XYZ file of C-alpha atoms in Angstrom:
319
model
C 56.842 7.723 -25.492
C 54.561 8.739 -22.694
C 54.453 6.328 -19.843
C 51.082 5.328 -18.696
C 49.858 5.479 -15.165
C 48.431 2.177 -13.546
C 45.002 3.637 -13.964
C 45.516 4.595 -17.636
C 47.109 1.040 -18.348
C 44.007 -0.709 -16.651
C 41.601 1.495 -18.729
C 43.608 0.373 -21.904
C 43.889 -3.292 -21.276
C 40.631 -4.244 -19.290
C 38.257 -6.164 -21.539
C 34.844 -4.986 -21.185
C 33.552 -8.521 -21.524
C 34.989 -9.462 -18.369
C 32.940 -6.702 -16.581
C 29.864 -7.892 -18.491
C 30.409 -11.538 -16.943
C 31.121 -10.017 -13.665
C 27.756 -8.187 -13.514
C 25.836 -11.362 -14.330
C 27.892 -13.201 -11.532
C 26.925 -10.609 -9.130
C 23.291 -11.238 -9.644
C 23.552 -15.018 -9.506
C 23.640 -17.767 -6.801
C 26.848 -19.516 -8.275
C 29.157 -19.701 -11.142
C 27.017 -22.380 -12.483
C 23.967 -20.281 -12.409
C 25.825 -17.343 -14.087
C 26.999 -19.728 -16.734
C 23.534 -20.821 -17.547
C 22.453 -17.175 -17.760
C 25.287 -16.374 -20.109
C 24.837 -19.423 -22.230
C 28.487 -20.436 -21.415
C 30.231 -23.458 -19.871
C 31.026 -23.098 -16.238
C 34.791 -23.257 -16.462
C 34.755 -20.321 -18.934
C 32.877 -18.283 -16.641
C 35.427 -19.230 -13.660
C 38.344 -18.478 -16.009
C 36.815 -15.243 -16.720
C 36.449 -14.153 -13.105
C 39.895 -15.328 -12.384
C 41.341 -13.279 -15.082
C 39.430 -10.078 -13.894
C 40.537 -10.747 -10.436
C 44.163 -11.131 -11.428
C 43.887 -7.992 -13.486
C 42.466 -5.871 -10.803
C 44.624 -7.656 -7.955
C 41.508 -8.106 -5.835
C 39.244 -10.977 -4.850
C 35.947 -10.025 -5.956
C 33.612 -13.034 -4.872
C 33.885 -15.418 -1.952
C 32.818 -18.541 -3.391
C 32.808 -22.234 -2.016
C 30.340 -24.699 -0.409
C 29.371 -22.154 2.388
C 28.232 -19.302 0.153
C 28.744 -17.157 -2.856
C 28.814 -13.460 -2.217
C 30.604 -10.264 -3.310
C 33.685 -8.937 -1.125
C 33.968 -5.371 -0.373
C 35.878 -4.885 -3.562
C 33.350 -6.936 -5.586
C 30.601 -4.467 -4.462
C 32.572 -1.415 -5.403
C 33.238 -2.921 -8.702
C 29.684 -3.819 -9.160
C 28.625 -0.165 -8.647
C 30.977 1.157 -11.160
C 30.384 -1.642 -13.719
C 26.776 -0.938 -13.568
C 27.266 2.608 -14.197
C 29.457 1.752 -17.269
C 27.014 -0.837 -18.589
C 24.313 1.917 -18.319
C 26.374 4.256 -20.387
C 27.168 1.575 -23.095
C 23.661 0.572 -23.705
C 22.555 3.957 -24.160
C 25.167 4.826 -27.057
C 22.718 3.474 -29.620
C 20.107 5.894 -28.566
C 22.344 8.858 -28.474
C 23.934 8.172 -31.964
C 20.420 8.017 -33.437
C 19.472 11.298 -31.968
C 20.843 13.483 -34.578
C 17.986 14.550 -36.712
C 16.120 18.023 -36.280
C 12.984 16.385 -35.309
C 13.037 14.820 -31.741
C 12.704 11.177 -32.207
C 14.286 9.842 -29.115
C 12.742 7.302 -26.610
C 11.846 8.053 -22.965
C 11.686 5.315 -20.422
C 9.988 6.123 -17.177
C 10.088 3.878 -14.040
C 6.806 4.461 -12.215
C 5.474 3.425 -8.810
C 2.195 1.802 -9.427
C -0.955 3.764 -10.030
C 0.370 7.241 -9.586
C -2.650 9.556 -10.036
C -1.289 13.028 -10.789
C -2.933 15.594 -13.219
C 0.134 17.554 -13.318
C 2.200 14.712 -14.560
C -0.443 13.677 -16.999
C -0.492 17.386 -18.554
C 3.225 17.301 -18.965
C 2.963 14.100 -21.077
C 0.322 15.742 -23.116
C 2.468 18.525 -23.715
C 5.288 16.568 -24.579
C 3.528 14.390 -27.134
C 1.877 17.407 -28.744
C 5.247 19.080 -29.260
C 7.166 15.886 -30.294
C 5.036 13.298 -31.889
C 7.773 11.275 -33.414
C 9.387 10.659 -29.947
C 8.326 7.463 -28.244
C 7.673 6.740 -24.435
C 7.419 3.749 -22.252
C 6.256 3.378 -18.560
C 7.243 0.478 -16.410
C 5.409 0.044 -13.179
C 7.698 -1.334 -10.380
C 8.464 -0.989 -6.592
C 9.938 2.311 -5.858
C 13.238 0.883 -4.791
C 13.482 -0.885 -8.258
C 12.602 2.448 -9.905
C 15.391 4.226 -8.092
C 17.782 1.519 -9.126
C 16.696 1.560 -12.741
C 17.661 5.370 -12.532
C 21.032 4.763 -10.783
C 21.953 2.182 -13.474
C 20.701 4.491 -16.301
C 18.216 1.877 -17.481
C 15.335 4.480 -17.014
C 15.355 8.060 -18.146
C 13.764 9.209 -14.854
C 11.469 7.685 -12.021
C 8.194 8.807 -10.504
C 8.346 7.012 -7.032
C 8.311 7.194 -3.300
C 11.568 7.978 -1.725
C 12.973 6.658 1.692
C 16.317 8.471 1.661
C 18.136 10.564 -0.952
C 20.806 8.542 -2.559
C 24.042 10.264 -3.335
C 24.357 11.199 -7.111
C 20.706 11.459 -7.963
C 18.405 14.526 -8.230
C 15.101 14.740 -6.739
C 12.087 17.059 -7.073
C 8.702 16.504 -5.051
C 5.937 15.881 -7.481
C 2.880 15.645 -5.171
C 1.813 14.760 -1.666
C -0.911 12.082 -0.959
C -2.491 10.841 2.042
C -3.245 7.087 3.063
C -6.032 5.663 4.919
C -7.106 2.127 5.985
C -9.847 0.296 4.107
C -11.595 -2.840 4.170
C -13.712 -4.745 1.219
C -17.448 -5.726 1.380
C -17.003 -9.139 3.011
C -15.023 -7.841 5.725
C -16.769 -7.914 9.223
C -16.026 -4.074 9.706
C -17.416 -3.030 6.304
C -20.381 -0.500 6.656
C -19.902 -0.072 10.323
C -20.194 3.501 11.498
C -18.759 4.988 14.604
C -15.725 2.704 14.648
C -12.639 3.643 16.643
C -8.962 2.703 15.831
C -9.214 -0.004 18.731
C -11.701 -1.840 16.917
C -9.156 -2.798 14.208
C -6.971 -4.547 16.851
C -5.969 -8.152 15.823
C -7.517 -7.974 12.345
C -5.493 -9.378 9.444
C -3.955 -7.121 7.073
C -2.410 -6.692 3.533
C 0.024 -4.028 2.348
C 2.787 -2.958 -0.015
C 6.252 -4.378 -0.128
C 7.663 -1.019 0.962
C 5.422 -0.965 4.110
C 8.344 -1.304 6.514
C 9.941 0.939 9.155
C 12.996 1.282 7.120
C 11.274 1.912 3.784
C 9.414 4.692 1.879
C 5.970 4.041 3.631
C 7.342 4.124 7.227
C 4.520 6.516 8.151
C 1.922 3.910 6.796
C 3.617 1.217 8.918
C 3.379 3.412 11.841
C -0.305 3.933 11.287
C -0.843 0.188 10.920
C 1.088 -0.513 14.157
C -0.990 2.156 16.094
C -4.039 0.283 14.950
C -2.665 -2.883 16.351
C -3.473 -5.049 13.277
C -2.138 -8.593 13.458
C 1.544 -8.542 12.956
C 1.422 -11.176 10.341
C 0.690 -9.518 6.968
C -1.327 -12.137 4.741
C -0.659 -10.383 1.380
C 1.808 -8.060 0.027
C 2.582 -6.454 -3.550
C 4.571 -3.736 -5.087
C 1.414 -2.871 -7.211
C -1.157 -0.875 -5.694
C -3.994 -2.452 -8.015
C -3.023 -5.746 -6.559
C -3.050 -4.524 -2.820
C -6.465 -2.801 -3.666
C -7.612 -6.359 -5.042
C -6.775 -8.316 -1.899
C -8.617 -5.803 0.338
C -11.712 -5.791 -1.978
C -11.500 -9.631 -1.892
C -11.381 -9.599 1.945
C -7.971 -10.883 2.850
C -7.618 -8.135 5.179
C -7.499 -4.503 6.100
C -4.888 -2.451 3.944
C -3.654 1.098 3.364
C -4.502 3.008 0.120
C -3.982 6.579 -0.950
C -7.144 8.497 -0.361
C -7.527 10.341 -3.485
C -6.691 7.240 -5.836
C -9.672 5.209 -4.078
C -12.381 7.871 -3.749
C -14.402 6.383 -6.534
C -14.113 2.920 -5.068
C -15.476 4.199 -1.820
C -18.318 6.126 -3.523
C -19.238 2.887 -5.489
C -19.169 0.724 -2.339
C -16.132 -1.356 -3.253
C -14.064 -0.118 -0.190
C -15.075 1.025 3.215
C -12.740 3.708 5.190
C -11.711 2.660 8.547
C -10.109 4.700 11.333
C -7.990 6.701 12.126
C -9.819 9.360 10.326
C -7.861 12.196 11.670
C -4.173 13.063 10.617
C -3.694 10.514 7.911
C -0.230 9.764 7.146
C 1.301 11.934 4.232
C 3.559 10.443 1.573
C 5.536 12.468 -0.956
C 6.042 11.185 -4.449
C 9.218 12.529 -6.256
C 10.566 12.795 -9.747
C 14.242 11.322 -9.656
C 16.761 11.454 -12.401
C 20.500 10.767 -12.689
C 22.402 13.797 -13.728
C 25.335 11.634 -15.130
C 22.909 10.201 -17.723
C 23.736 11.213 -21.297
C 20.034 11.999 -22.152
C 18.597 12.204 -25.574
C 16.687 15.021 -26.906
C 13.308 13.440 -26.046
C 14.364 12.608 -22.510
C 15.594 16.278 -21.973
C 12.338 17.779 -23.341
C 9.939 15.591 -21.253
C 12.005 16.019 -17.927
C 12.306 19.789 -18.413
C 8.743 20.406 -19.230
C 7.633 18.309 -16.206
C 10.021 20.274 -13.757
C 8.969 23.696 -15.307
C 5.325 22.578 -14.253
C 6.079 21.534 -11.038
C 7.987 24.973 -10.301
C 5.026 26.662 -11.657
C 2.499 25.029 -9.579
C 2.221 25.921 -5.906
C 2.676 22.911 -3.481
C -0.719 23.740 -2.036
C -2.135 22.594 -5.610
C -0.141 19.479 -5.421
C -1.564 18.114 -2.199
C -4.052 15.548 -2.908
C -6.511 14.562 -0.050
């Protein structure tokens, strides 16, 4: 009889339901909170956590009156369990993908209001070639889109990237430029000859990723150089909602120049300085090479990447 290694014995004996319970615990504020999410009693969840800790020989969560947080071992297990969970939930899709006709589903995690003719053309080509396949696009903050790809909940993402995470693949889709804008009720609206100094002290609105350590760092620097009020009165992960707050007069805010060109032409927005050298932001296609992709996912991603490779970067810069 072959003697199992400790790792092989763990793989044989470990109960997946314990890992599933742990994933919910890792996203909860307490054992009681996790029990409510799982529809179980609190002692049942506590017992499951203890069994998992005993099986692994590691304390996974520091819990008590002073707090409830993952230990170093818990954080490592959370990353691995998230990956395992993503693989399991995709089994149904993979098993259904056995017909000659491509019928799979594609789930795209998308930063809000991406305007890119090349991407739209790739979707048109995909649907024309594979009309039986289905597709969903979920708009979310870029960091959430990257998490969805990492955990294999999304086929791929189209989003902003602050830094390249190990294990993911990246391809630049296009570059856009940001400017500062105000709405019709703002005191600076319609004024010509403004200088950046005229914006000092004005209230502002922006994106949740508009921070020095996030994907819109260049936009953060532009706002800082304009010396806008440090207090941001409104934020959103959705471009349409940031635009709404600017038009409503809550404050000055950043928006991609090519996306709001029609709003400027129609008088809904007014461009403010700085006018020269606006900050450039790159939008990427991001995918997880460890994902067991179905045929539809492979088809749409391959088609998109081929279009990117065939289109010079100069044609993918939107000003």
